[in-house]
Amino acid sequence: MNTSTSTTQGSITQGVTDELRRWIIDQAEAGCRPQDVLAAMQKSGWHEDVAMAAMEETLTAHLARRQREKASPAGPAETTPASSAVPAQQPVPVPEPDLKGGASWLEVEGHRLSVVMTMRQPRVIVFGGLLSDAECDGLIEQARPRLARSETVDTRTGDSEVNVARTSDGMFFERGESPLIQRIERRISLLLGWPVLHGEGLQILHYRPGAEYKPHHDYFDPAHSGTPRILQRGGQRVGTLVMYLNTPEAGGATTFPDVGLEVAPVRGNAVFFSYDRAHPDTRTLHGGAPVVAGEKWVATKWLREGEFH
Ligand code: PD2
Ligand code: ZN
């Protein structure tokens, strides 16, 4: 007979059997994505909250066990890293513009833009003139009255929180919320070959002198317990497009420390990068360098694997 290993009186995972815990570990070690494991559990009748808690509890305990085994000389020989409890990272399709023939210009529905720079690993592309001056001004104007101190997603809980690593003000537009937003989202979708519905709402950030965005990855860390909840809304992020809405007097470059790349913020230009796995090996660590003089406005479009809802 299977018995519950949960000892906390009243825990929501009390009904979770050892057999199910073993199955969760097997799925993780086989490389299944957390959202797929969660979906399978829900399909077989587990309530979402219970399934999520069971996954978190099981994988956290499994990781701790492996770490203890590794630390103890008497324990079994460790052949795989402790992080193997986290699903292995399988590459997934990512957004990518059609640059065949080494195009240095592209036209999207009559809007002409330039390809300023491309890099393979990490995949980074800088576009010139992605937005017109009027579009940059329009976004700033619509965002300004709605700015608040920027929040980032707390990957332990899946909630938003004010983050000291980001000293800008920010806001999110709803997807398609105005004709201007619709036009820009359609252009991005056609440019990158990625459905509008897979995009998060546009985020606007406003940096004052001294403000910065410390280096980070835009994908959600699979090792964090809140990640499965975040991934339910369209899966992982697989690409980022940062569009510059003005040109700061000095500073404010978007930096890629792993490869020593700095992209100067120039009004209307944009930097795109993609990541086919939620892993630092993608070398997509990036940050917003401190603004030295003037201010910096950007619009960010994050692209998910699936439909974002
Ligand atoms: O404003 C930037 O340059 C920047 C840097 C890093 C924006 C983001 N990340 C982002 O919005 O994810
Ligand atoms: Zn970022």
CSV table of C-alpha atoms and ligand atoms in Angstrom, one decimal:
chain,number,residue,atom,x,y,z
A,1,MET,CA,0.0,0.0,0.0
A,2,ASN,CA,1.2,3.5,-0.7
A,3,THR,CA,1.5,5.8,2.2
A,4,SER,CA,1.8,9.6,2.3
A,5,THR,CA,5.2,10.9,3.4
A,6,SER,CA,3.8,14.2,4.4
A,7,THR,CA,4.0,14.6,8.1
A,8,THR,CA,2.5,18.1,8.5
A,9,GLN,CA,-1.0,17.9,10.0
A,10,GLY,CA,-3.4,19.5,7.5
A,11,SER,CA,-0.8,19.8,4.7
A,12,ILE,CA,-2.5,20.0,1.3
A,13,THR,CA,-0.2,17.3,0.0
A,14,GLN,CA,-1.3,14.8,2.6
A,15,GLY,CA,-2.9,12.5,0.0
A,16,VAL,CA,0.1,12.4,-2.2
A,17,THR,CA,1.6,8.9,-2.3
A,18,ASP,CA,5.2,7.8,-2.5
A,19,GLU,CA,4.4,6.4,-5.9
A,20,LEU,CA,3.3,9.8,-7.1
A,21,ARG,CA,6.4,11.4,-5.7
A,22,ARG,CA,8.6,8.8,-7.4
A,23,TRP,CA,6.7,9.5,-10.6
A,24,ILE,CA,7.3,13.3,-10.3
A,25,ILE,CA,11.1,12.7,-9.8
A,26,ASP,CA,11.2,10.3,-12.8
A,27,GLN,CA,9.5,12.9,-15.0
A,28,ALA,CA,11.9,15.6,-13.9
A,29,GLU,CA,14.9,13.4,-14.5
A,30,ALA,CA,13.6,12.4,-17.9
A,31,GLY,CA,13.6,16.1,-18.9
A,32,CYS,CA,9.8,16.7,-18.8
A,33,ARG,CA,8.9,20.4,-18.5
A,34,PRO,CA,7.3,21.3,-15.1
A,35,GLN,CA,4.2,22.7,-16.8
A,36,ASP,CA,3.7,19.4,-18.6
A,37,VAL,CA,4.0,17.4,-15.4
A,38,LEU,CA,1.6,19.7,-13.7
A,39,ALA,CA,-0.9,19.4,-16.6
A,40,ALA,CA,-0.6,15.6,-16.5
A,41,MET,CA,-1.4,15.6,-12.8
A,42,GLN,CA,-4.4,17.9,-13.2
A,43,LYS,CA,-5.7,15.6,-16.0
A,44,SER,CA,-5.6,12.7,-13.7
A,45,GLY,CA,-7.7,14.5,-11.2
A,46,TRP,CA,-5.3,16.3,-8.9
A,47,HIS,CA,-6.3,19.9,-7.9
A,48,GLU,CA,-3.9,22.5,-9.3
A,49,ASP,CA,-2.8,23.7,-5.9
A,50,VAL,CA,-2.1,20.2,-4.6
A,51,ALA,CA,-0.3,19.2,-7.8
A,52,MET,CA,1.9,22.3,-7.6
A,53,ALA,CA,2.7,21.8,-3.9
A,54,ALA,CA,3.4,18.2,-4.4
A,55,MET,CA,5.9,19.0,-7.2
A,56,GLU,CA,7.6,21.7,-5.2
A,57,GLU,CA,7.8,19.6,-2.0
A,58,THR,CA,9.0,16.5,-3.9
A,59,LEU,CA,11.7,18.1,-6.0
A,60,THR,CA,13.0,20.3,-3.2
A,61,ALA,CA,13.3,17.2,-0.9
A,62,HIS,CA,14.9,15.2,-3.7
A,63,LEU,CA,17.4,17.9,-4.3
A,64,ALA,CA,18.3,18.2,-0.6
A,65,ARG,CA,18.7,14.4,-0.4
A,66,ARG,CA,21.0,14.3,-3.3
A,67,GLN,CA,23.0,17.2,-1.9
A,68,ARG,CA,23.3,15.4,1.5
A,69,GLU,CA,24.4,12.2,-0.3
A,70,LYS,CA,27.0,14.2,-2.2
A,71,ALA,CA,28.4,15.8,1.0
A,72,SER,CA,28.5,12.5,2.9
A,73,PRO,CA,31.5,10.2,2.1
A,74,ALA,CA,29.5,7.2,3.2
A,75,GLY,CA,26.7,8.0,0.8
A,76,PRO,CA,26.3,6.5,-2.6
A,77,ALA,CA,28.6,7.7,-5.3
A,78,GLU,CA,27.3,10.8,-7.1
A,79,THR,CA,27.3,10.4,-10.8
A,80,THR,CA,24.9,13.2,-11.8
A,81,PRO,CA,24.8,16.8,-10.5
A,82,ALA,CA,22.3,17.6,-7.8
A,83,SER,CA,20.5,19.9,-10.2
A,84,SER,CA,19.3,16.8,-12.2
A,85,ALA,CA,16.1,17.0,-10.2
A,86,VAL,CA,15.3,20.0,-12.3
A,87,PRO,CA,14.1,19.1,-15.7
A,88,ALA,CA,17.0,18.7,-18.2
A,89,GLN,CA,17.0,21.6,-20.7
A,90,GLN,CA,15.8,20.5,-24.2
A,91,PRO,CA,16.2,23.2,-26.9
A,92,VAL,CA,12.9,24.6,-28.1
A,93,PRO,CA,12.0,26.7,-31.2
A,94,VAL,CA,12.7,30.4,-30.8
A,95,PRO,CA,11.6,33.6,-32.7
A,96,GLU,CA,14.0,34.5,-35.5
A,97,PRO,CA,13.8,37.0,-38.3
A,98,ASP,CA,14.2,36.0,-41.9
A,99,LEU,CA,17.6,37.3,-42.7
A,100,LYS,CA,18.5,34.9,-45.5
A,101,GLY,CA,20.8,36.3,-48.1
A,102,GLY,CA,22.5,38.4,-45.4
A,103,ALA,CA,19.8,41.2,-45.7
A,104,SER,CA,20.9,44.5,-44.2
A,105,TRP,CA,17.4,45.9,-44.7
A,106,LEU,CA,14.0,44.4,-44.0
A,107,GLU,CA,10.5,45.7,-44.8
A,108,VAL,CA,7.5,44.9,-42.7
A,109,GLU,CA,4.2,46.1,-44.1
A,110,GLY,CA,5.9,49.1,-45.7
A,111,HIS,CA,8.0,49.9,-42.6
A,112,ARG,CA,11.7,49.7,-43.6
A,113,LEU,CA,14.2,48.9,-40.9
A,114,SER,CA,17.9,48.0,-40.9
A,115,VAL,CA,19.9,45.1,-39.5
A,116,VAL,CA,22.7,46.8,-37.6
A,117,MET,CA,24.5,43.8,-36.0
A,118,THR,CA,24.0,40.1,-35.7
A,119,MET,CA,25.6,37.6,-33.4
A,120,ARG,CA,25.2,33.8,-33.4
A,121,GLN,CA,26.0,32.7,-29.8
A,122,PRO,CA,24.3,34.2,-28.0
A,123,ARG,CA,21.7,35.0,-30.7
A,124,VAL,CA,21.6,38.8,-30.7
A,125,ILE,CA,20.3,41.1,-33.4
A,126,VAL,CA,20.3,44.9,-33.3
A,127,PHE,CA,17.7,46.6,-35.5
A,128,GLY,CA,17.8,50.2,-36.6
A,129,GLY,CA,14.6,52.2,-37.1
A,130,LEU,CA,12.2,49.5,-35.8
A,131,LEU,CA,10.0,52.3,-34.4
A,132,SER,CA,9.4,55.8,-35.8
A,133,ASP,CA,9.9,58.9,-33.7
A,134,ALA,CA,6.1,59.3,-33.5
A,135,GLU,CA,5.7,55.7,-32.3
A,136,CYS,CA,8.4,56.3,-29.6
A,137,ASP,CA,6.7,59.5,-28.5
A,138,GLY,CA,3.3,57.8,-28.5
A,139,LEU,CA,4.4,55.0,-26.3
A,140,ILE,CA,6.0,57.4,-23.8
A,141,GLU,CA,2.9,59.6,-23.7
A,142,GLN,CA,0.6,56.7,-23.1
A,143,ALA,CA,2.8,55.1,-20.5
A,144,ARG,CA,3.8,58.2,-18.5
A,145,PRO,CA,0.7,58.6,-16.4
A,146,ARG,CA,0.7,54.9,-15.5
A,147,LEU,CA,4.3,54.6,-14.3
A,148,ALA,CA,5.1,53.0,-11.0
A,149,ARG,CA,8.3,51.6,-9.4
A,150,SER,CA,9.2,48.5,-11.4
A,151,GLU,CA,8.3,45.1,-10.2
A,152,THR,CA,9.8,41.8,-11.2
A,153,VAL,CA,8.3,38.3,-10.8
A,154,ASP,CA,9.4,36.6,-7.6
A,155,THR,CA,10.2,33.2,-8.9
A,156,ARG,CA,9.8,31.6,-5.5
A,157,THR,CA,6.1,32.5,-5.3
A,158,GLY,CA,5.2,33.6,-8.8
A,159,ASP,CA,4.1,37.0,-7.5
A,160,SER,CA,5.3,40.5,-8.5
A,161,GLU,CA,7.6,42.4,-6.1
A,162,VAL,CA,9.6,45.6,-6.1
A,163,ASN,CA,13.1,44.6,-6.9
A,164,VAL,CA,16.2,46.5,-5.8
A,165,ALA,CA,18.1,45.2,-8.9
A,166,ARG,CA,15.9,47.4,-11.0
A,167,THR,CA,15.8,51.1,-10.2
A,168,SER,CA,13.6,52.2,-13.1
A,169,ASP,CA,9.9,53.0,-13.1
A,170,GLY,CA,7.7,50.8,-15.3
A,171,MET,CA,4.2,49.8,-16.4
A,172,PHE,CA,2.7,47.1,-18.6
A,173,PHE,CA,0.3,47.7,-21.5
A,174,GLU,CA,-2.4,45.1,-22.2
A,175,ARG,CA,-1.7,43.3,-25.4
A,176,GLY,CA,-3.5,45.1,-28.2
A,177,GLU,CA,-4.9,47.8,-25.9
A,178,SER,CA,-4.6,50.7,-28.4
A,179,PRO,CA,-4.2,51.0,-32.1
A,180,LEU,CA,-0.5,52.1,-31.6
A,181,ILE,CA,0.2,49.0,-29.5
A,182,GLN,CA,-1.6,46.8,-32.0
A,183,ARG,CA,0.5,48.2,-34.9
A,184,ILE,CA,3.8,47.7,-33.0
A,185,GLU,CA,2.9,44.2,-31.8
A,186,ARG,CA,1.9,43.1,-35.4
A,187,ARG,CA,5.2,44.5,-36.7
A,188,ILE,CA,7.2,42.6,-34.1
A,189,SER,CA,5.3,39.4,-34.8
A,190,LEU,CA,5.9,39.6,-38.6
A,191,LEU,CA,9.6,40.6,-38.0
A,192,LEU,CA,10.4,37.8,-35.7
A,193,GLY,CA,8.0,35.2,-37.1
A,194,TRP,CA,6.3,34.7,-33.7
A,195,PRO,CA,2.5,34.9,-33.0
A,196,VAL,CA,1.2,38.1,-31.4
A,197,LEU,CA,-0.6,35.9,-28.9
A,198,HIS,CA,2.7,34.4,-27.7
A,199,GLY,CA,3.8,37.9,-26.6
A,200,GLU,CA,3.4,39.3,-23.1
A,201,GLY,CA,2.0,42.8,-22.9
A,202,LEU,CA,4.5,45.6,-23.8
A,203,GLN,CA,6.5,46.8,-20.8
A,204,ILE,CA,7.7,50.4,-20.6
A,205,LEU,CA,10.7,51.2,-18.4
A,206,HIS,CA,11.9,54.7,-17.5
A,207,TYR,CA,15.4,55.2,-16.0
A,208,ARG,CA,16.6,58.4,-14.4
A,209,PRO,CA,20.4,59.2,-14.0
A,210,GLY,CA,22.0,56.5,-11.9
A,211,ALA,CA,19.2,54.0,-12.5
A,212,GLU,CA,20.1,50.6,-13.9
A,213,TYR,CA,18.9,47.0,-14.4
A,214,LYS,CA,21.5,44.6,-13.0
A,215,PRO,CA,22.5,41.6,-15.1
A,216,HIS,CA,19.9,38.9,-15.2
A,217,HIS,CA,18.3,36.2,-17.4
A,218,ASP,CA,14.8,36.9,-18.8
A,219,TYR,CA,13.8,33.2,-18.7
A,220,PHE,CA,12.3,31.8,-15.5
A,221,ASP,CA,14.7,29.7,-13.4
A,222,PRO,CA,13.5,26.1,-13.5
A,223,ALA,CA,15.0,25.5,-10.1
A,224,HIS,CA,12.8,28.1,-8.4
A,225,SER,CA,9.7,26.8,-6.8
A,226,GLY,CA,7.3,29.5,-8.2
A,227,THR,CA,8.3,28.8,-11.8
A,228,PRO,CA,5.7,26.1,-12.6
A,229,ARG,CA,2.9,28.6,-11.7
A,230,ILE,CA,4.5,31.3,-14.0
A,231,LEU,CA,4.9,28.7,-16.8
A,232,GLN,CA,1.2,28.0,-16.8
A,233,ARG,CA,0.6,31.3,-18.6
A,234,GLY,CA,2.3,30.4,-21.9
A,235,GLY,CA,5.4,28.4,-21.0
A,236,GLN,CA,8.9,29.8,-20.9
A,237,ARG,CA,10.1,33.0,-22.3
A,238,VAL,CA,12.2,32.3,-25.4
A,239,GLY,CA,13.0,35.8,-26.7
A,240,THR,CA,13.3,39.4,-25.7
A,241,LEU,CA,13.1,42.6,-27.8
A,242,VAL,CA,14.2,45.8,-26.0
A,243,MET,CA,13.2,48.9,-28.0
A,244,TYR,CA,14.8,52.2,-27.3
A,245,LEU,CA,12.3,55.1,-27.1
A,246,ASN,CA,14.9,57.9,-26.7
A,247,THR,CA,18.6,58.4,-26.8
A,248,PRO,CA,20.1,59.1,-23.3
A,249,GLU,CA,22.8,61.7,-23.2
A,250,ALA,CA,25.3,59.2,-21.7
A,251,GLY,CA,25.1,55.6,-20.4
A,252,GLY,CA,22.2,53.2,-20.4
A,253,ALA,CA,23.6,50.6,-22.8
A,254,THR,CA,22.1,47.1,-22.8
A,255,THR,CA,25.1,44.9,-21.8
A,256,PHE,CA,25.8,41.2,-22.3
A,257,PRO,CA,28.6,40.5,-19.8
A,258,ASP,CA,29.2,36.9,-20.9
A,259,VAL,CA,30.3,38.1,-24.4
A,260,GLY,CA,31.4,41.7,-23.7
A,261,LEU,CA,28.7,43.2,-25.9
A,262,GLU,CA,27.2,46.6,-25.2
A,263,VAL,CA,24.3,47.9,-27.3
A,264,ALA,CA,24.0,51.7,-27.3
A,265,PRO,CA,20.5,52.9,-26.7
A,266,VAL,CA,19.5,54.9,-29.8
A,267,ARG,CA,15.9,56.1,-30.3
A,268,GLY,CA,13.9,53.8,-32.6
A,269,ASN,CA,16.5,51.0,-32.5
A,270,ALA,CA,16.0,47.7,-30.8
A,271,VAL,CA,18.0,44.7,-29.5
A,272,PHE,CA,16.6,41.3,-29.9
A,273,PHE,CA,18.0,38.1,-28.3
A,274,SER,CA,16.6,34.6,-28.0
A,275,TYR,CA,17.3,31.6,-25.7
A,276,ASP,CA,16.3,28.1,-26.6
A,277,ARG,CA,16.8,26.8,-23.1
A,278,ALA,CA,16.3,28.3,-19.7
A,279,HIS,CA,20.0,27.9,-19.0
A,280,PRO,CA,23.0,30.3,-18.6
A,281,ASP,CA,24.8,28.3,-21.4
A,282,THR,CA,22.7,30.4,-23.7
A,283,ARG,CA,25.0,33.3,-22.7
A,284,THR,CA,22.0,35.7,-22.6
A,285,LEU,CA,22.9,37.2,-19.2
A,286,HIS,CA,22.2,40.9,-19.9
A,287,GLY,CA,21.6,44.1,-18.0
A,288,GLY,CA,20.9,47.8,-18.4
A,289,ALA,CA,24.0,49.8,-17.5
A,290,PRO,CA,23.5,52.9,-15.3
A,291,VAL,CA,22.2,56.0,-17.0
A,292,VAL,CA,25.0,58.6,-16.6
A,293,ALA,CA,23.2,61.7,-18.0
A,294,GLY,CA,19.7,62.3,-19.2
A,295,GLU,CA,17.0,59.7,-19.0
A,296,LYS,CA,16.3,56.4,-20.7
A,297,TRP,CA,13.0,55.0,-22.0
A,298,VAL,CA,12.6,51.4,-23.3
A,299,ALA,CA,9.7,49.2,-24.4
A,300,THR,CA,10.3,45.5,-23.8
A,301,LYS,CA,8.4,42.7,-25.5
A,302,TRP,CA,9.0,39.2,-24.0
A,303,LEU,CA,8.0,36.3,-26.1
A,304,ARG,CA,6.7,33.0,-24.7
A,305,GLU,CA,6.9,29.4,-26.1
A,306,GLY,CA,3.1,29.2,-26.2
A,307,GLU,CA,0.1,31.5,-26.0
A,308,PHE,CA,0.4,34.0,-23.2
A,309,HIS,CA,-2.8,34.5,-21.2
B,1,PD2,O1,16.7,48.6,-20.4
B,1,PD2,C1,17.5,47.7,-20.8
B,1,PD2,O2,18.5,48.0,-21.4
B,1,PD2,C2,17.2,46.4,-20.3
B,1,PD2,C3,18.2,45.6,-19.9
B,1,PD2,C4,18.0,44.3,-19.4
B,1,PD2,C5,15.9,45.8,-20.3
B,1,PD2,C6,15.8,44.5,-19.9
B,1,PD2,N1,16.8,43.8,-19.4
B,1,PD2,C7,14.4,43.9,-19.9
B,1,PD2,O3,13.4,44.6,-20.0
B,1,PD2,O4,14.4,42.6,-19.7
B,2,ZN,ZN,16.1,41.6,-19.2
